Short mmCIF file of C-alpha atoms in Angstrom, two decimals:
data_model
loop_
_atom_site.label_atom_id
_atom_site.label_comp_id
_atom_site.label_asym_id
_atom_site.label_seq_id
_atom_site.Cartn_x
_atom_site.Cartn_y
_atom_site.Cartn_z
CA MET L 27 6.22 89.14 17.16
CA ALA L 28 3.14 87.53 18.43
CA GLU L 29 0.74 85.26 16.82
CA ILE L 30 -2.72 86.54 16.53
CA SER L 31 -5.57 83.97 16.56
CA ALA L 32 -8.14 84.26 19.29
CA LEU L 33 -10.48 86.92 17.81
CA TYR L 34 -10.61 85.57 14.20
CA PRO L 35 -13.71 83.64 13.00
CA GLN L 36 -13.43 79.91 13.74
CA GLY L 37 -13.06 77.94 10.50
CA ALA L 38 -15.68 75.35 9.65
CA GLY L 39 -14.24 73.35 6.71
CA ARG L 40 -12.00 70.59 6.20
CA GLY L 41 -8.63 70.89 4.26
CA CYS L 42 -9.55 73.43 1.78
CA LYS L 43 -7.56 74.88 -1.14
CA ALA L 44 -6.14 78.30 -1.46
CA ASP L 45 -9.20 79.36 -3.62
CA LYS L 46 -11.83 78.52 -0.77
CA SER L 47 -13.64 81.27 1.16
CA ALA L 48 -11.93 82.50 4.53
CA THR L 49 -14.61 80.79 6.50
CA THR L 50 -13.73 77.33 5.30
CA THR L 51 -9.78 77.57 5.16
CA LEU L 52 -8.91 76.23 8.56
CA TYR L 53 -9.79 72.57 9.88
CA PRO L 54 -12.51 72.15 12.52
CA PRO L 55 -11.38 72.63 16.20
CA THR L 56 -9.88 69.45 17.75
CA THR L 57 -9.37 68.64 21.57
CA PRO L 58 -6.07 67.53 22.82
CA TYR L 59 -5.71 63.72 23.75
CA ALA L 60 -2.70 64.34 25.83
CA SER L 61 -0.83 67.36 27.77
CA GLY L 62 1.50 67.65 30.38
CA MET L 63 4.39 69.78 31.83
CA LEU L 64 7.76 69.35 30.81
CA GLU L 65 10.30 69.83 33.57
CA THR L 66 13.63 71.59 33.17
CA ALA L 67 16.64 71.75 35.04
CA GLY L 68 15.70 75.21 36.52
CA ILE L 69 12.38 76.71 37.74
CA HIS L 70 10.65 76.49 34.20
CA ARG L 71 8.01 74.29 33.49
CA ILE L 72 6.73 74.10 29.98
CA TYR L 73 3.05 73.45 28.86
CA TRP L 74 2.69 70.95 25.96
CA GLU L 75 -0.20 69.45 24.23
CA THR L 76 -1.05 66.92 21.31
CA SER L 77 -4.21 66.42 19.39
CA GLY L 78 -4.91 64.84 16.00
CA LYS L 79 -3.77 61.44 15.14
CA PRO L 80 -1.41 59.84 17.52
CA ASP L 81 0.59 57.97 14.82
CA GLY L 82 0.18 60.76 12.43
CA ILE L 83 3.10 62.84 10.83
CA PRO L 84 4.44 64.82 14.17
CA VAL L 85 4.35 68.81 13.80
CA LEU L 86 5.46 71.01 16.03
CA PHE L 87 3.90 74.63 16.16
CA VAL L 88 6.18 77.29 17.25
CA HIS L 89 4.25 80.39 18.58
CA GLY L 90 5.18 84.09 18.29
CA GLY L 91 6.20 86.78 20.70
CA PRO L 92 8.12 85.77 22.18
CA GLY L 93 6.11 85.65 24.94
CA SER L 94 2.56 85.19 23.33
CA GLY L 95 1.75 81.69 24.14
CA THR L 96 -0.45 79.10 22.28
CA SER L 97 -4.26 79.24 21.41
CA PRO L 98 -6.62 76.45 20.51
CA ARG L 99 -7.18 77.75 16.82
CA GLN L 100 -3.27 77.00 15.96
CA ARG L 101 -4.19 73.35 15.77
CA GLN L 102 -6.39 74.15 12.82
CA PHE L 103 -3.77 74.49 10.31
CA PHE L 104 -3.39 70.73 10.25
CA ASP L 105 -5.47 68.00 9.08
CA PRO L 106 -6.11 65.93 12.33
CA ALA L 107 -6.54 62.80 10.23
CA ARG L 108 -2.98 62.88 9.42
CA TYR L 109 -0.96 65.01 11.91
CA ARG L 110 0.16 64.61 15.23
CA ILE L 111 -0.48 68.14 16.33
CA ILE L 112 1.83 69.57 19.05
CA LEU L 113 1.73 72.92 20.80
CA PHE L 114 3.97 74.20 23.48
CA ASP L 115 3.97 77.47 25.50
CA GLN L 116 7.58 78.87 25.31
CA ARG L 117 9.24 79.84 28.71
CA GLY L 118 7.31 82.33 30.81
CA CYS L 119 4.22 82.73 28.81
CA GLY L 120 0.63 80.86 28.02
CA ARG L 121 0.29 77.97 30.65
CA SER L 122 4.10 77.54 31.43
CA THR L 123 5.38 78.63 34.60
CA PRO L 124 6.58 80.89 36.26
CA HIS L 125 4.64 83.50 34.00
CA GLY L 126 6.68 86.27 32.89
CA GLU L 127 9.95 85.03 34.30
CA LEU L 128 13.30 86.04 32.50
CA ALA L 129 15.76 84.23 34.16
CA ASP L 130 17.30 81.13 32.20
CA ASN L 131 15.01 82.59 29.25
CA THR L 132 17.10 82.86 26.23
CA THR L 133 17.00 81.42 22.85
CA PRO L 134 19.34 78.24 23.50
CA HIS L 135 17.09 77.69 26.47
CA LEU L 136 13.91 77.56 24.19
CA ILE L 137 15.89 75.35 21.63
CA ALA L 138 16.93 73.11 24.35
CA ASP L 139 13.27 73.02 25.40
CA MET L 140 12.16 71.93 21.97
CA GLU L 141 14.76 69.19 21.81
CA ALA L 142 13.76 67.78 25.37
CA LEU L 143 9.93 67.83 24.24
CA ARG L 144 10.97 65.80 21.06
CA ARG L 145 12.67 63.13 23.40
CA GLU L 146 9.64 63.39 25.72
CA LEU L 147 7.33 62.54 23.18
CA ASP L 148 9.28 60.03 21.42
CA ILE L 149 9.44 61.65 18.08
CA ASP L 150 12.52 61.16 15.84
CA ARG L 151 11.87 63.77 13.27
CA TRP L 152 9.08 66.51 13.11
CA LEU L 153 7.75 68.95 10.69
CA VAL L 154 8.22 72.57 12.22
CA PHE L 155 6.01 75.58 11.75
CA GLY L 156 6.37 79.18 12.90
CA GLY L 157 5.43 82.41 12.08
CA SER L 158 6.83 85.78 13.10
CA TRP L 159 9.09 85.34 16.41
CA GLY L 160 8.01 81.55 15.78
CA SER L 161 9.91 81.76 12.23
CA THR L 162 13.21 83.24 14.25
CA LEU L 163 13.02 80.26 16.96
CA THR L 164 12.03 77.66 14.12
CA LEU L 165 15.07 78.81 11.94
CA ALA L 166 17.61 78.73 14.97
CA TYR L 167 16.33 75.37 16.20
CA ALA L 168 16.49 74.12 12.48
CA GLU L 169 20.00 75.34 12.21
CA ALA L 170 21.14 73.58 15.31
CA HIS L 171 19.48 70.48 14.63
CA PRO L 172 18.76 70.14 10.77
CA GLU L 173 18.57 66.19 11.29
CA ARG L 174 15.43 66.39 13.22
CA CYS L 175 13.73 68.56 10.82
CA LEU L 176 11.31 66.82 8.48
CA GLY L 177 10.31 70.19 6.90
CA LEU L 178 9.77 73.63 7.83
CA VAL L 179 6.49 76.14 7.23
CA LEU L 180 7.53 79.52 7.94
CA ARG L 181 5.29 82.66 7.95
CA GLY L 182 6.04 86.61 8.48
CA ILE L 183 9.74 86.25 8.67
CA PHE L 184 11.59 87.80 11.61
CA LEU L 185 15.27 87.22 11.91
CA CYS L 186 15.24 89.72 15.06
CA ARG L 187 18.42 91.89 13.81
CA ARG L 188 18.82 95.25 15.48
CA SER L 189 17.56 96.85 12.11
CA GLU L 190 14.15 94.88 12.41
CA ILE L 191 13.86 95.83 16.16
CA ASP L 192 14.26 99.52 15.22
CA TRP L 193 11.82 99.16 12.57
CA PHE L 194 9.51 97.62 14.86
CA LEU L 195 9.72 100.49 17.64
CA GLU L 196 10.37 103.37 15.55
CA GLY L 197 10.14 103.21 11.66
CA ILE L 198 6.74 101.41 11.70
CA ARG L 199 5.32 104.89 11.86
CA ALA L 200 5.58 105.22 8.16
CA PHE L 201 2.50 103.04 8.22
CA PHE L 202 0.79 103.34 11.63
CA PRO L 203 1.83 107.02 12.95
CA GLU L 204 -1.11 107.01 15.59
CA ALA L 205 0.03 103.82 17.13
CA GLN L 206 3.74 104.44 17.35
CA ARG L 207 3.19 108.03 18.47
CA GLN L 208 0.90 106.43 21.43
CA LEU L 209 3.90 104.20 22.15
CA ALA L 210 6.46 107.09 22.15
CA GLU L 211 4.76 109.45 24.05
CA PHE L 212 4.11 107.11 26.94
CA ILE L 213 7.54 107.59 27.70
CA PRO L 214 9.02 110.93 29.09
CA ALA L 215 10.65 113.41 26.40
CA GLY L 216 14.02 112.86 27.80
CA GLU L 217 14.02 109.09 27.48
CA ARG L 218 12.41 108.91 23.63
CA ASP L 219 15.86 108.64 22.18
CA ASP L 220 15.99 104.74 22.86
CA LEU L 221 12.39 103.47 23.39
CA LEU L 222 13.57 99.92 23.83
CA ALA L 223 15.66 100.78 26.96
CA ALA L 224 13.06 102.88 28.36
CA TYR L 225 10.24 100.35 28.09
CA HIS L 226 12.56 97.59 29.14
CA ARG L 227 13.36 99.57 32.56
CA ARG L 228 9.67 99.75 33.30
CA LEU L 229 8.76 96.07 32.28
CA VAL L 230 11.31 94.58 34.40
CA ASP L 231 10.35 96.74 37.50
CA PRO L 232 8.61 94.39 40.07
CA ASP L 233 6.09 97.18 40.76
CA PRO L 234 2.96 96.26 38.99
CA ALA L 235 2.32 100.08 39.05
CA ILE L 236 5.18 100.69 36.78
CA HIS L 237 5.40 97.36 34.76
CA GLN L 238 1.54 97.00 33.84
CA PRO L 239 0.74 100.34 32.27
CA ALA L 240 4.00 99.86 29.89
CA ALA L 241 3.12 96.48 29.14
CA TYR L 242 -0.40 97.65 27.97
CA ARG L 243 0.99 100.35 25.89
CA TRP L 244 3.45 97.97 24.24
CA ALA L 245 1.08 95.14 23.69
CA THR L 246 -1.89 97.09 22.32
CA PHE L 247 0.77 98.98 20.14
CA GLU L 248 1.85 95.64 18.51
CA ALA L 249 -1.89 94.58 18.03
CA SER L 250 -2.65 97.74 16.47
CA CYS L 251 0.19 97.25 13.90
CA SER L 252 -0.50 93.32 13.16
CA THR L 253 -3.50 93.38 10.77
CA LEU L 254 -4.07 94.84 7.52
CA LEU L 255 -7.44 96.12 8.75
CA PRO L 256 -8.12 97.90 12.00
CA ASN L 257 -9.20 95.12 14.62
CA PRO L 258 -10.29 96.89 18.07
CA GLU L 259 -11.20 93.69 19.57
CA LEU L 260 -7.87 92.32 19.12
CA VAL L 261 -6.17 95.38 20.42
CA SER L 262 -8.40 94.82 23.54
CA ALA L 263 -7.52 91.38 24.05
CA PHE L 264 -3.80 91.96 23.89
CA GLY L 265 -4.24 94.66 26.57
CA SER L 266 -5.50 92.02 28.86
CA GLU L 267 -2.92 92.07 32.02
CA GLN L 268 -1.69 88.58 31.72
CA THR L 269 -1.29 88.57 27.80
CA ALA L 270 0.18 92.30 27.88
CA LEU L 271 2.74 91.40 30.70
CA SER L 272 4.33 88.26 29.16
CA LEU L 273 4.27 89.48 25.54
CA SER L 274 5.95 92.72 26.30
CA ARG L 275 8.40 91.84 29.17
CA ILE L 276 9.74 88.73 27.32
CA GLU L 277 9.79 90.69 23.89
CA ALA L 278 12.00 93.57 25.42
CA HIS L 279 14.02 91.05 27.38
CA TYR L 280 15.25 89.15 24.01
CA PHE L 281 15.37 92.58 22.06
CA VAL L 282 17.78 94.17 24.31
CA ASN L 283 19.88 91.17 24.36
CA ASP L 284 19.79 90.66 20.74
CA ILE L 285 18.31 87.20 20.96
CA PHE L 286 21.04 85.92 22.57
CA LEU L 287 22.57 85.20 19.35
CA PRO L 288 25.27 86.83 17.16
CA GLU L 289 23.99 89.44 15.03
CA ASN L 290 22.98 88.23 11.54
CA SER L 291 23.42 84.50 13.10
CA LEU L 292 20.33 83.16 11.01
CA LEU L 293 21.22 84.31 7.75
CA ASP L 294 25.09 83.22 8.29
CA HIS L 295 24.02 79.42 9.13
CA VAL L 296 21.61 79.15 6.37
CA ASN L 297 23.71 76.49 4.71
CA ARG L 298 22.55 74.44 7.23
CA LEU L 299 18.95 74.21 6.14
CA ARG L 300 19.64 73.54 2.36
CA ALA L 301 18.39 69.94 2.37
CA ILE L 302 15.27 70.37 4.51
CA PRO L 303 12.03 70.91 2.52
CA ALA L 304 10.91 74.21 3.22
CA ILE L 305 8.00 76.89 2.37
CA ILE L 306 8.03 80.70 3.38
CA VAL L 307 4.72 82.54 3.20
CA GLN L 308 4.86 86.25 3.64
CA GLY L 309 2.18 89.00 3.60
CA ARG L 310 2.87 91.46 1.24
CA TYR L 311 1.78 94.47 3.37
CA ASP L 312 3.21 92.88 6.56
CA ALA L 313 4.37 96.20 8.73
CA ALA L 314 5.12 94.26 11.65
CA CYS L 315 7.62 91.82 9.90
CA PRO L 316 8.34 93.80 6.50
CA ILE L 317 8.80 91.62 3.30
CA VAL L 318 12.27 92.88 2.77
CA THR L 319 13.33 90.34 5.61
CA ALA L 320 11.67 87.37 3.71
CA ASP L 321 13.40 88.64 0.37
CA GLU L 322 16.70 88.66 1.96
CA LEU L 323 16.32 84.97 3.42
CA THR L 324 15.07 83.57 0.10
CA LEU L 325 17.91 85.08 -1.80
CA ALA L 326 20.17 83.43 0.49
CA TRP L 327 18.17 80.15 0.80
CA PRO L 328 16.82 79.84 -2.93
CA GLU L 329 16.03 76.16 -2.18
CA ALA L 330 12.99 77.25 0.05
CA ARG L 331 9.64 77.69 -1.98
CA TYR L 332 8.64 81.33 -1.53
CA VAL L 333 5.16 82.28 -1.69
CA ILE L 334 3.99 86.19 -1.43
CA VAL L 335 0.33 86.76 -0.52
CA ALA L 336 -1.08 89.94 -1.87
CA ASN L 337 -3.65 91.91 0.03
CA THR L 338 -2.68 90.64 3.50
CA GLY L 339 -0.65 92.09 6.66
CA HIS L 340 1.01 90.17 9.47
CA SER L 341 -1.51 87.77 10.87
CA ALA L 342 -1.34 84.00 10.11
CA PHE L 343 -5.11 84.15 10.19
CA GLU L 344 -5.62 86.68 7.69
CA PRO L 345 -7.75 84.85 4.97
CA GLY L 346 -4.98 84.58 2.21
CA ILE L 347 -2.02 83.73 4.63
CA ALA L 348 -4.09 80.98 6.32
CA ARG L 349 -5.10 79.27 3.02
CA GLU L 350 -1.48 79.12 1.96
CA LEU L 351 -0.28 77.74 5.32
CA VAL L 352 -3.14 74.90 5.21
CA ALA L 353 -2.41 74.26 1.54
CA ALA L 354 1.22 73.85 2.47
CA CYS L 355 0.38 71.38 5.30
CA ASP L 356 -1.92 69.57 3.24
CA ARG L 357 0.77 69.13 0.43
CA PHE L 358 3.26 68.07 2.92
CA ALA L 359 1.38 65.31 4.40
CA ALA L 360 0.75 64.10 0.96
CA SER L 361 3.98 64.08 -0.52
CA GLY L 362 6.76 65.10 1.83
CA GLY L 363 7.38 68.20 0.13
CA PHE L 364 5.65 71.76 -0.58
CA GLY L 365 5.90 71.54 -4.54
#
């Protein structure tokens, strides 16, 4: 699922604790001191940037979607006086090119990009921070390369199993019936028994007259279900042509292919994570990535610290969740753990 950031108010304070007001939770905006395009063996070029302290603790921000891309506000979870903050746009989205490209766009490719970026930036080990789909990819990366992870900060757990995809497209109507009805009714009645397949056919069609309306409907549906309280401005932003296309097309591509991993792979290999300091921050009323998935993960992985945030939905920028994420990163910078 997508990260949501651009339309929330900018934070003004530094390193505030979990009891501070929403307007002083995040660190001030920072400007990258370096950026570039990571070349791959194929057609993809991956945008990356670094900000904060050049010799600070390396932290990699793994954005949601897949397909949403990064935004400047995502730098603000981290103290720029202590962290070397690294953002990158995954294949086909944000400032990476080609935009919306599905060829050679799989979870193993994204893991390989993360490793290539680590080597490009001459980093031995880093803290990895991911929410929503970012939690999926962070877990997959950490299970493949546990020796490269100083720690993990996870939010809004999404393991991308078939049951979770079915919930997102169908079951979520228990909480957002109007939004889900609009998603379903875009598709002719004869195709509604498999919304994922119906949308995927349209989203991969090369004709903009076919793929763009489907992209708009998918992306605005997701935005409608991703905050505890309605946010019309966010829905409008997700409906923009570029964001809607990369988000919906790449999500549908990953979903129809079961994220290119065996079913339940992430839970089945959780033993590889036990030695890595980790925290899981979950909104109690997250409808996009329901808390039951985080609960299952923590039962399988009791070594991870688990924080449930009341009165919040899915977004990392809802005040309670943002406070816990900033506090976790501050604790890690101070002690190398999350206790």
